Amino acid sequence: MTMVGRESESAAVLGVTSGVLILTGEPGAGKSTLLGLAADRHQGRVLRMTGSESEANLTFAGLHQLLRPVLGETARLPGRQRAALLGAMGLGDDFGGGGSGSAVSDDAHPGEAEPDGAYPGRGGPPDRLLLGVALLTLLSDLARQSPVLVVADDLQWIDAGSLELLAFAARRIGDEPLAVLAGARDRAGEGARGGATAPFSGFPLLTLDPLDATAAGLLLDRQPYPPTGSRRLRILDQAAGNPLALIELARANGACGADSADSADGELLPPTDRLMRVFAADLEALPEATRQALLLVAADDRAVAGRVEALAPAEAAGLLRITGGGRDGWRARFRHPLIRSAIYHSAPLAARRQAHRDLATLLGAEPDRRAWHLAAAAEGPDEEIAAALEESAARARVRGGYTAATTAQERAAELSPGRRDRARRLVAAAGAAVSTGQPHWVRRLAAQAAALTDDPELSAEASLRVGQVLTLSTEHDTAMSLLLRAAEDPKLRRVALSSASVAGFYSGDEEYRLAVRARAHDDPWTLTVTDPTAHRSQRVAAIPALVERADGDPARLISLGAMAWLLDETALAVRIFDDALHRWRLGGSVPIGLGCSAGWSYLDHGRWAQARTAAVNTNSAGAGLPHLDAAARSLEAAALALTGRTDEARTAGSAALSLVDPHRSRAVAVRARWALGMAAVADGDHVGAYERFRLLFTADGDPVHYACSYPGVAELAAAAVRTGHGAEAAAIVERTADRLAEDPSPRMRILIHRARALLEPSQAEPHFAAALAEPAGGQWPFERAQILLDHAEWLRRRHRITEARHQLNTALETFRRLGAPSWIDRTQAELRAAGVDSAPAGPDALTSLSPQQQHIIRLAAQGLSNREIGERLFLSPRTVGSHLYRSFPKLGVTARSQLRDLIEASGQS
């Protein structure tokens, strides 16, 4: 039986057997009922997670609720995953595991920031990726036993940590019988929690619109006491198609009796207000003991123990259901959140405060819940309660609950008797909020702190925190101003300038770059970010000692990886990033936006599948950080272009440019245009390629971005010679060579030689020879293969066929290994022109696979199990197995033992 007026929605929900569907609509639209219908009809295991206002600030409370029925199943998880998962739920002591993490100072240096999307690094909380993999693995294992349905209701009240983990797992559901159905209010999560349901953005949505007049009338007719006459018209009008309002108003009508149907109050109130009145009216018929018990469970839905009998009349009336029992106790599940709100707010303020005091008295063994109840009961400032909340915030932060930590610190500030303590806690809240990636939240907290104190240290730290979060936004000007102001405090100077250098890098503004550089003194990180071409060899020589001093600190290593990448020490950057990422995932959360920093190194080094994975996994989660989203899209566009998926590359590149102002976010704009240029090259559109690459430089030939423009100089020259713009490109090439003459990187020497060879055919040979003789050239395999191809074309035109064939075969081998179809085709065409049989077997079969499938095949060839591969790539073992099953026929193999030989033959080992 389907719901009245929800026939198509019911069919859609019942049809979800794998994947994700989010139900949205106003309160009372029928989301919970549809979710209940799906749960009742499901033929396998159903796991539930329901949001609760009382637990919205308790980190991983929702995760605990979801997994409580299957805690025993965690025994099959790998030890590190099980320990992290149980530790996140606070079960480590009882279950033999605990969360992992290492303490890293907020002001760690030089790991405060990277020029590709990461704000100042912090360690300590459990790695969200590890927790996400653990949850995904557990759900996937359960799905192997029987189909699994995860029902998550009231997303807006589920704690942020649990939401993020569920969203992580949901995004990686393959073709297993695992489905996630969730319900969220329209515009949910806005306000203080800073966009709580943002992790679920991007999933398929099913919006429950108001019922039409026919369906609304039919629903009224199905109620025990269908209203008639003018009461019916008023109910239809006031309910405005809201199913819950129709049902509850009809119930109120029945309670009034038919005789008084037309004498009811005719005042037309907004539906939500009217519903609140109806729910409050329901309470009056209940015994006093029941109303008192209801107030307690409305304040905390876990406060059921000892009150089951008192709550029985409310349960009989359909206001709630009592669930649970056993190890984790009883829980009250209200029929709808509005019922709970009505019960709570119908009580006088004094009664509500007393309820919270009573609950706090019972929760001596649970300091976090106790602190929140004490705060709710507080009648004014109270330092003891504020301190308890501050301690709760610290515990939440250690467990990675930055939203809970921020909320607790903010409430602690409200309860602080002294202005300075209030300001200090607001600044601390702003610091925690930086990790949520919510600029508006950080700004509001900092502004409140600034209004309370003139303390220069607190003001400087407030400026620092706002500047840090704005670094990831498009407000680079504001970020720079705030960070330079914070740098005036000697204690914050280094971290503030480090963050400012990143803001300046993103912006590309010359004035800002010079302003930060002038204050950097001898700091190698800031000096490199503000000008990676000056004293380059000196900076490169310093990296090994800096890595040694980092002593394994992943935050510092991440910064050093970015530093190496900026200095064109790509192989070194990749090694440092690999080490840093491994360490982060073992003991801490990976900072937001880090994927781009590592991803560009992987791309330059020919690890394209990893680069695209990094781009896909870099997401601001709807936090209002368009710059970070644009950075991820530009990296994705580059990887797509090189692998021949040019339509997708153009979509991603154009999206990146639409998210930022190219004149104010030069780093992202230059990279996006490079990616679009490479897509044009792949399609043979030389005019389009020249137009894109020319935008990397100003009309005068200067770089649009002081670091990101230069790597495009050879592509500009290649497109120019095919479109008649050789003279213009030659001027830019020479201008670039002059600017880098003091200490160019090996990469830039190679690219300039390639550009000169293409632009000056009569003098090309020494330039080709110099480019190919560069000892460090192997760090950039794609660029080296391009030079081989260009040289071979030049040789063939001079009838030096034998030499050309050797160069072409070497280039073809690299292009096949990388999976660059457009360049494979061009190389094969040159081979045919050189007299080589033009019908070889075709590209390496590996290149026909997706980047992710290629990565899985390489790991399987190394002997890793499906579970081990899944843990590395954040996939479920079942999804890994599915990819292998589909890949084997394409590769012509039937067993894993054949993969090693296949990889070695392809040159990808």
PDB file of N, CA and C in Angstrom, residues 302-378:
ATOM      1  N   ARG A 302      17.529   9.852  25.038  1.00  0.00           N
ATOM      2  CA  ARG A 302      18.105   8.652  25.656  1.00  0.00           C
ATOM      3  C   ARG A 302      17.726   8.559  27.137  1.00  0.00           C
ATOM      4  N   ALA A 303      16.923   9.514  27.617  1.00  0.00           N
ATOM      5  CA  ALA A 303      16.546   9.536  29.032  1.00  0.00           C
ATOM      6  C   ALA A 303      15.284   8.726  29.278  1.00  0.00           C
ATOM      7  N   VAL A 304      15.241   7.513  28.770  1.00  0.00           N
ATOM      8  CA  VAL A 304      14.042   6.684  28.850  1.00  0.00           C
ATOM      9  C   VAL A 304      14.074   5.745  30.043  1.00  0.00           C
ATOM     10  N   ALA A 305      15.288   5.351  30.448  1.00  0.00           N
ATOM     11  CA  ALA A 305      15.421   4.362  31.518  1.00  0.00           C
ATOM     12  C   ALA A 305      14.645   4.805  32.759  1.00  0.00           C
ATOM     13  N   GLY A 306      13.853   3.888  33.293  1.00  0.00           N
ATOM     14  CA  GLY A 306      13.065   4.185  34.476  1.00  0.00           C
ATOM     15  C   GLY A 306      11.789   4.941  34.194  1.00  0.00           C
ATOM     16  N   ARG A 307      11.518   5.251  32.927  1.00  0.00           N
ATOM     17  CA  ARG A 307      10.328   6.042  32.585  1.00  0.00           C
ATOM     18  C   ARG A 307       9.449   5.345  31.545  1.00  0.00           C
ATOM     19  N   VAL A 308       9.725   4.090  31.271  1.00  0.00           N
ATOM     20  CA  VAL A 308       8.968   3.372  30.248  1.00  0.00           C
ATOM     21  C   VAL A 308       7.487   3.324  30.602  1.00  0.00           C
ATOM     22  N   GLU A 309       7.178   3.034  31.866  1.00  0.00           N
ATOM     23  CA  GLU A 309       5.771   2.954  32.271  1.00  0.00           C
ATOM     24  C   GLU A 309       5.100   4.324  32.183  1.00  0.00           C
ATOM     25  N   ALA A 310       5.809   5.355  32.632  1.00  0.00           N
ATOM     26  CA  ALA A 310       5.230   6.701  32.582  1.00  0.00           C
ATOM     27  C   ALA A 310       4.982   7.153  31.156  1.00  0.00           C
ATOM     28  N   LEU A 311       5.801   6.674  30.214  1.00  0.00           N
ATOM     29  CA  LEU A 311       5.672   7.086  28.819  1.00  0.00           C
ATOM     30  C   LEU A 311       4.648   6.250  28.055  1.00  0.00           C
ATOM     31  N   ALA A 312       4.141   5.197  28.666  1.00  0.00           N
ATOM     32  CA  ALA A 312       3.228   4.293  27.958  1.00  0.00           C
ATOM     33  C   ALA A 312       2.005   5.010  27.394  1.00  0.00           C
ATOM     34  N   PRO A 313       1.351   5.930  28.139  1.00  0.00           N
ATOM     35  CA  PRO A 313       0.204   6.623  27.543  1.00  0.00           C
ATOM     36  C   PRO A 313       0.582   7.441  26.301  1.00  0.00           C
ATOM     37  N   ALA A 314       1.770   8.046  26.311  1.00  0.00           N
ATOM     38  CA  ALA A 314       2.205   8.816  25.145  1.00  0.00           C
ATOM     39  C   ALA A 314       2.478   7.897  23.965  1.00  0.00           C
ATOM     40  N   GLU A 315       3.010   6.721  24.249  1.00  0.00           N
ATOM     41  CA  GLU A 315       3.264   5.767  23.181  1.00  0.00           C
ATOM     42  C   GLU A 315       1.940   5.255  22.624  1.00  0.00           C
ATOM     43  N   ALA A 316       0.984   5.008  23.513  1.00  0.00           N
ATOM     44  CA  ALA A 316      -0.336   4.559  23.057  1.00  0.00           C
ATOM     45  C   ALA A 316      -1.007   5.632  22.213  1.00  0.00           C
ATOM     46  N   ALA A 317      -0.738   6.897  22.539  1.00  0.00           N
ATOM     47  CA  ALA A 317      -1.329   7.995  21.767  1.00  0.00           C
ATOM     48  C   ALA A 317      -0.616   8.222  20.446  1.00  0.00           C
ATOM     49  N   GLY A 318       0.470   7.479  20.189  1.00  0.00           N
ATOM     50  CA  GLY A 318       1.172   7.612  18.923  1.00  0.00           C
ATOM     51  C   GLY A 318       2.155   8.767  18.854  1.00  0.00           C
ATOM     52  N   LEU A 319       2.470   9.358  20.009  1.00  0.00           N
ATOM     53  CA  LEU A 319       3.422  10.465  19.994  1.00  0.00           C
ATOM     54  C   LEU A 319       4.851   9.983  19.782  1.00  0.00           C
ATOM     55  N   LEU A 320       5.133   8.794  20.282  1.00  0.00           N
ATOM     56  CA  LEU A 320       6.496   8.282  20.181  1.00  0.00           C
ATOM     57  C   LEU A 320       6.471   6.772  20.269  1.00  0.00           C
ATOM     58  N   ARG A 321       7.644   6.201  20.022  1.00  0.00           N
ATOM     59  CA  ARG A 321       7.836   4.767  20.228  1.00  0.00           C
ATOM     60  C   ARG A 321       9.077   4.596  21.088  1.00  0.00           C
ATOM     61  N   ILE A 322       9.060   3.609  21.958  1.00  0.00           N
ATOM     62  CA  ILE A 322      10.218   3.278  22.766  1.00  0.00           C
ATOM     63  C   ILE A 322      10.983   2.172  22.046  1.00  0.00           C
ATOM     64  N   THR A 323      12.235   2.417  21.777  1.00  0.00           N
ATOM     65  CA  THR A 323      13.051   1.438  21.047  1.00  0.00           C
ATOM     66  C   THR A 323      14.318   1.144  21.845  1.00  0.00           C
ATOM     67  N   GLY A 324      15.031   0.127  21.425  1.00  0.00           N
ATOM     68  CA  GLY A 324      16.335  -0.183  22.008  1.00  0.00           C
ATOM     69  C   GLY A 324      16.241  -1.129  23.164  1.00  0.00           C
ATOM     70  N   GLY A 325      16.944  -0.793  24.241  1.00  0.00           N
ATOM     71  CA  GLY A 325      17.094  -1.696  25.352  1.00  0.00           C
ATOM     72  C   GLY A 325      18.440  -2.383  25.277  1.00  0.00           C
ATOM     73  N   GLY A 326      18.729  -3.269  26.156  1.00  0.00           N
ATOM     74  CA  GLY A 326      19.992  -3.982  26.137  1.00  0.00           C
ATOM     75  C   GLY A 326      21.154  -3.086  26.529  1.00  0.00           C
ATOM     76  N   ARG A 327      22.292  -3.318  25.904  1.00  0.00           N
ATOM     77  CA  ARG A 327      23.539  -2.651  26.274  1.00  0.00           C
ATOM     78  C   ARG A 327      23.445  -1.136  26.220  1.00  0.00           C
ATOM     79  N   ASP A 328      22.812  -0.611  25.210  1.00  0.00           N
ATOM     80  CA  ASP A 328      22.817   0.833  25.011  1.00  0.00           C
ATOM     81  C   ASP A 328      21.570   1.526  25.526  1.00  0.00           C
ATOM     82  N   GLY A 329      20.713   0.780  26.184  1.00  0.00           N
ATOM     83  CA  GLY A 329      19.566   1.398  26.830  1.00  0.00           C
ATOM     84  C   GLY A 329      18.422   1.709  25.886  1.00  0.00           C
ATOM     85  N   TRP A 330      17.377   2.273  26.476  1.00  0.00           N
ATOM     86  CA  TRP A 330      16.174   2.610  25.723  1.00  0.00           C
ATOM     87  C   TRP A 330      16.328   3.961  25.050  1.00  0.00           C
ATOM     88  N   ARG A 331      15.496   4.182  24.070  1.00  0.00           N
ATOM     89  CA  ARG A 331      15.522   5.446  23.342  1.00  0.00           C
ATOM     90  C   ARG A 331      14.099   5.794  22.908  1.00  0.00           C
ATOM     91  N   ALA A 332      13.785   7.083  22.948  1.00  0.00           N
ATOM     92  CA  ALA A 332      12.469   7.545  22.496  1.00  0.00           C
ATOM     93  C   ALA A 332      12.565   7.987  21.044  1.00  0.00           C
ATOM     94  N   ARG A 333      11.738   7.399  20.199  1.00  0.00           N
ATOM     95  CA  ARG A 333      11.694   7.784  18.786  1.00  0.00           C
ATOM     96  C   ARG A 333      10.352   8.495  18.548  1.00  0.00           C
ATOM     97  N   PHE A 334      10.386   9.817  18.423  1.00  0.00           N
ATOM     98  CA  PHE A 334       9.170  10.595  18.235  1.00  0.00           C
ATOM     99  C   PHE A 334       8.627  10.403  16.826  1.00  0.00           C
ATOM    100  N   ARG A 335       7.317  10.490  16.750  1.00  0.00           N
ATOM    101  CA  ARG A 335       6.680  10.293  15.452  1.00  0.00           C
ATOM    102  C   ARG A 335       7.164  11.324  14.442  1.00  0.00           C
ATOM    103  N   HIS A 336       7.461  12.508  14.905  1.00  0.00           N
ATOM    104  CA  HIS A 336       7.977  13.560  14.048  1.00  0.00           C
ATOM    105  C   HIS A 336       8.740  14.553  14.921  1.00  0.00           C
ATOM    106  N   PRO A 337       9.796  15.167  14.413  1.00  0.00           N
ATOM    107  CA  PRO A 337      10.554  16.141  15.219  1.00  0.00           C
ATOM    108  C   PRO A 337       9.700  17.284  15.750  1.00  0.00           C
ATOM    109  N   LEU A 338       8.657  17.656  15.004  1.00  0.00           N
ATOM    110  CA  LEU A 338       7.809  18.742  15.484  1.00  0.00           C
ATOM    111  C   LEU A 338       7.070  18.370  16.758  1.00  0.00           C
ATOM    112  N   ILE A 339       6.780  17.099  16.939  1.00  0.00           N
ATOM    113  CA  ILE A 339       6.144  16.660  18.186  1.00  0.00           C
ATOM    114  C   ILE A 339       7.102  16.891  19.342  1.00  0.00           C
ATOM    115  N   ARG A 340       8.316  16.527  19.123  1.00  0.00           N
ATOM    116  CA  ARG A 340       9.311  16.731  20.177  1.00  0.00           C
ATOM    117  C   ARG A 340       9.471  18.213  20.498  1.00  0.00           C
ATOM    118  N   SER A 341       9.546  19.029  19.448  1.00  0.00           N
ATOM    119  CA  SER A 341       9.668  20.472  19.670  1.00  0.00           C
ATOM    120  C   SER A 341       8.461  21.013  20.417  1.00  0.00           C
ATOM    121  N   ALA A 342       7.276  20.530  20.070  1.00  0.00           N
ATOM    122  CA  ALA A 342       6.061  21.012  20.732  1.00  0.00           C
ATOM    123  C   ALA A 342       6.057  20.633  22.208  1.00  0.00           C
ATOM    124  N   ILE A 343       6.453  19.400  22.492  1.00  0.00           N
ATOM    125  CA  ILE A 343       6.494  18.959  23.883  1.00  0.00           C
ATOM    126  C   ILE A 343       7.472  19.829  24.676  1.00  0.00           C
ATOM    127  N   TYR A 344       8.635  20.026  24.104  1.00  0.00           N
ATOM    128  CA  TYR A 344       9.670  20.769  24.822  1.00  0.00           C
ATOM    129  C   TYR A 344       9.262  22.223  25.049  1.00  0.00           C
ATOM    130  N   HIS A 345       8.802  22.863  23.985  1.00  0.00           N
ATOM    131  CA  HIS A 345       8.511  24.296  24.095  1.00  0.00           C
ATOM    132  C   HIS A 345       7.168  24.586  24.752  1.00  0.00           C
ATOM    133  N   SER A 346       6.352  23.567  24.912  1.00  0.00           N
ATOM    134  CA  SER A 346       5.086  23.798  25.618  1.00  0.00           C
ATOM    135  C   SER A 346       5.299  23.930  27.126  1.00  0.00           C
ATOM    136  N   ALA A 347       6.447  23.456  27.595  1.00  0.00           N
ATOM    137  CA  ALA A 347       6.742  23.561  29.032  1.00  0.00           C
ATOM    138  C   ALA A 347       7.312  24.937  29.338  1.00  0.00           C
ATOM    139  N   PRO A 348       7.052  25.466  30.523  1.00  0.00           N
ATOM    140  CA  PRO A 348       7.641  26.753  30.908  1.00  0.00           C
ATOM    141  C   PRO A 348       9.165  26.653  30.945  1.00  0.00           C
ATOM    142  N   LEU A 349       9.811  27.791  30.781  1.00  0.00           N
ATOM    143  CA  LEU A 349      11.265  27.828  30.772  1.00  0.00           C
ATOM    144  C   LEU A 349      11.842  27.218  32.047  1.00  0.00           C
ATOM    145  N   ALA A 350      11.250  27.539  33.205  1.00  0.00           N
ATOM    146  CA  ALA A 350      11.762  27.004  34.467  1.00  0.00           C
ATOM    147  C   ALA A 350      11.699  25.484  34.485  1.00  0.00           C
ATOM    148  N   ALA A 351      10.632  24.912  33.939  1.00  0.00           N
ATOM    149  CA  ALA A 351      10.494  23.463  33.906  1.00  0.00           C
ATOM    150  C   ALA A 351      11.540  22.841  32.977  1.00  0.00           C
ATOM    151  N   ARG A 352      11.792  23.496  31.848  1.00  0.00           N
ATOM    152  CA  ARG A 352      12.800  22.978  30.926  1.00  0.00           C
ATOM    153  C   ARG A 352      14.177  22.988  31.581  1.00  0.00           C
ATOM    154  N   ARG A 353      14.485  24.070  32.280  1.00  0.00           N
ATOM    155  CA  ARG A 353      15.792  24.134  32.940  1.00  0.00           C
ATOM    156  C   ARG A 353      15.922  23.065  34.020  1.00  0.00           C
ATOM    157  N   GLN A 354      14.851  22.846  34.766  1.00  0.00           N
ATOM    158  CA  GLN A 354      14.891  21.821  35.803  1.00  0.00           C
ATOM    159  C   GLN A 354      15.090  20.445  35.189  1.00  0.00           C
ATOM    160  N   ALA A 355      14.475  20.206  34.046  1.00  0.00           N
ATOM    161  CA  ALA A 355      14.652  18.923  33.360  1.00  0.00           C
ATOM    162  C   ALA A 355      16.116  18.709  33.000  1.00  0.00           C
ATOM    163  N   HIS A 356      16.739  19.733  32.494  1.00  0.00           N
ATOM    164  CA  HIS A 356      18.154  19.607  32.140  1.00  0.00           C
ATOM    165  C   HIS A 356      19.026  19.410  33.387  1.00  0.00           C
ATOM    166  N   ARG A 357      18.689  20.090  34.477  1.00  0.00           N
ATOM    167  CA  ARG A 357      19.445  19.881  35.710  1.00  0.00           C
ATOM    168  C   ARG A 357      19.296  18.438  36.200  1.00  0.00           C
ATOM    169  N   ASP A 358      18.081  17.927  36.148  1.00  0.00           N
ATOM    170  CA  ASP A 358      17.852  16.544  36.572  1.00  0.00           C
ATOM    171  C   ASP A 358      18.661  15.568  35.712  1.00  0.00           C
ATOM    172  N   LEU A 359      18.668  15.812  34.407  1.00  0.00           N
ATOM    173  CA  LEU A 359      19.411  14.932  33.512  1.00  0.00           C
ATOM    174  C   LEU A 359      20.907  15.027  33.770  1.00  0.00           C
ATOM    175  N   ALA A 360      21.403  16.243  34.008  1.00  0.00           N
ATOM    176  CA  ALA A 360      22.830  16.410  34.287  1.00  0.00           C
ATOM    177  C   ALA A 360      23.241  15.640  35.530  1.00  0.00           C
ATOM    178  N   THR A 361      22.367  15.614  36.523  1.00  0.00           N
ATOM    179  CA  THR A 361      22.661  14.895  37.764  1.00  0.00           C
ATOM    180  C   THR A 361      22.836  13.404  37.503  1.00  0.00           C
ATOM    181  N   LEU A 362      22.102  12.884  36.534  1.00  0.00           N
ATOM    182  CA  LEU A 362      22.152  11.458  36.232  1.00  0.00           C
ATOM    183  C   LEU A 362      23.306  11.069  35.316  1.00  0.00           C
ATOM    184  N   LEU A 363      23.985  12.062  34.768  1.00  0.00           N
ATOM    185  CA  LEU A 363      24.980  11.781  33.730  1.00  0.00           C
ATOM    186  C   LEU A 363      26.404  12.068  34.180  1.00  0.00           C
ATOM    187  N   GLY A 364      26.692  11.801  35.444  1.00  0.00           N
ATOM    188  CA  GLY A 364      28.033  12.051  35.945  1.00  0.00           C
ATOM    189  C   GLY A 364      29.104  11.270  35.209  1.00  0.00           C
ATOM    190  N   ALA A 365      28.754  10.108  34.662  1.00  0.00           N
ATOM    191  CA  ALA A 365      29.732   9.281  33.951  1.00  0.00           C
ATOM    192  C   ALA A 365      29.847   9.640  32.478  1.00  0.00           C
ATOM    193  N   GLU A 366      29.033  10.583  32.010  1.00  0.00           N
ATOM    194  CA  GLU A 366      29.070  10.997  30.605  1.00  0.00           C
ATOM    195  C   GLU A 366      29.284  12.510  30.551  1.00  0.00           C
ATOM    196  N   PRO A 367      30.535  12.960  30.655  1.00  0.00           N
ATOM    197  CA  PRO A 367      30.814  14.392  30.796  1.00  0.00           C
ATOM    198  C   PRO A 367      30.328  15.254  29.640  1.00  0.00           C
ATOM    199  N   ASP A 368      30.333  14.739  28.425  1.00  0.00           N
ATOM    200  CA  ASP A 368      29.896  15.567  27.298  1.00  0.00           C
ATOM    201  C   ASP A 368      28.402  15.865  27.371  1.00  0.00           C
ATOM    202  N   ARG A 369      27.584  14.813  27.541  1.00  0.00           N
ATOM    203  CA  ARG A 369      26.137  15.033  27.648  1.00  0.00           C
ATOM    204  C   ARG A 369      25.818  15.873  28.871  1.00  0.00           C
ATOM    205  N   ARG A 370      26.524  15.612  29.982  1.00  0.00           N
ATOM    206  CA  ARG A 370      26.281  16.366  31.205  1.00  0.00           C
ATOM    207  C   ARG A 370      26.576  17.851  30.988  1.00  0.00           C
ATOM    208  N   ALA A 371      27.672  18.146  30.310  1.00  0.00           N
ATOM    209  CA  ALA A 371      28.039  19.546  30.076  1.00  0.00           C
ATOM    210  C   ALA A 371      26.968  20.262  29.273  1.00  0.00           C
ATOM    211  N   TRP A 372      26.408  19.585  28.279  1.00  0.00           N
ATOM    212  CA  TRP A 372      25.396  20.237  27.446  1.00  0.00           C
ATOM    213  C   TRP A 372      24.100  20.451  28.228  1.00  0.00           C
ATOM    214  N   HIS A 373      23.738  19.510  29.085  1.00  0.00           N
ATOM    215  CA  HIS A 373      22.524  19.707  29.882  1.00  0.00           C
ATOM    216  C   HIS A 373      22.726  20.820  30.906  1.00  0.00           C
ATOM    217  N   LEU A 374      23.905  20.880  31.500  1.00  0.00           N
ATOM    218  CA  LEU A 374      24.175  21.979  32.422  1.00  0.00           C
ATOM    219  C   LEU A 374      24.096  23.316  31.709  1.00  0.00           C
ATOM    220  N   ALA A 375      24.588  23.349  30.492  1.00  0.00           N
ATOM    221  CA  ALA A 375      24.535  24.588  29.720  1.00  0.00           C
ATOM    222  C   ALA A 375      23.099  24.981  29.409  1.00  0.00           C
ATOM    223  N   ALA A 376      22.273  23.989  29.094  1.00  0.00           N
ATOM    224  CA  ALA A 376      20.876  24.287  28.794  1.00  0.00           C
ATOM    225  C   ALA A 376      20.124  24.750  30.038  1.00  0.00           C
ATOM    226  N   ALA A 377      20.584  24.307  31.201  1.00  0.00           N
ATOM    227  CA  ALA A 377      19.905  24.678  32.440  1.00  0.00           C
ATOM    228  C   ALA A 377      20.402  26.004  33.004  1.00  0.00           C
ATOM    229  N   ALA A 378      21.506  26.489  32.494  1.00  0.00           N
ATOM    230  CA  ALA A 378      22.125  27.687  33.068  1.00  0.00           C
ATOM    231  C   ALA A 378      21.198  28.892  32.938  1.00  0.00           C
TER     232      ALA A 378
END
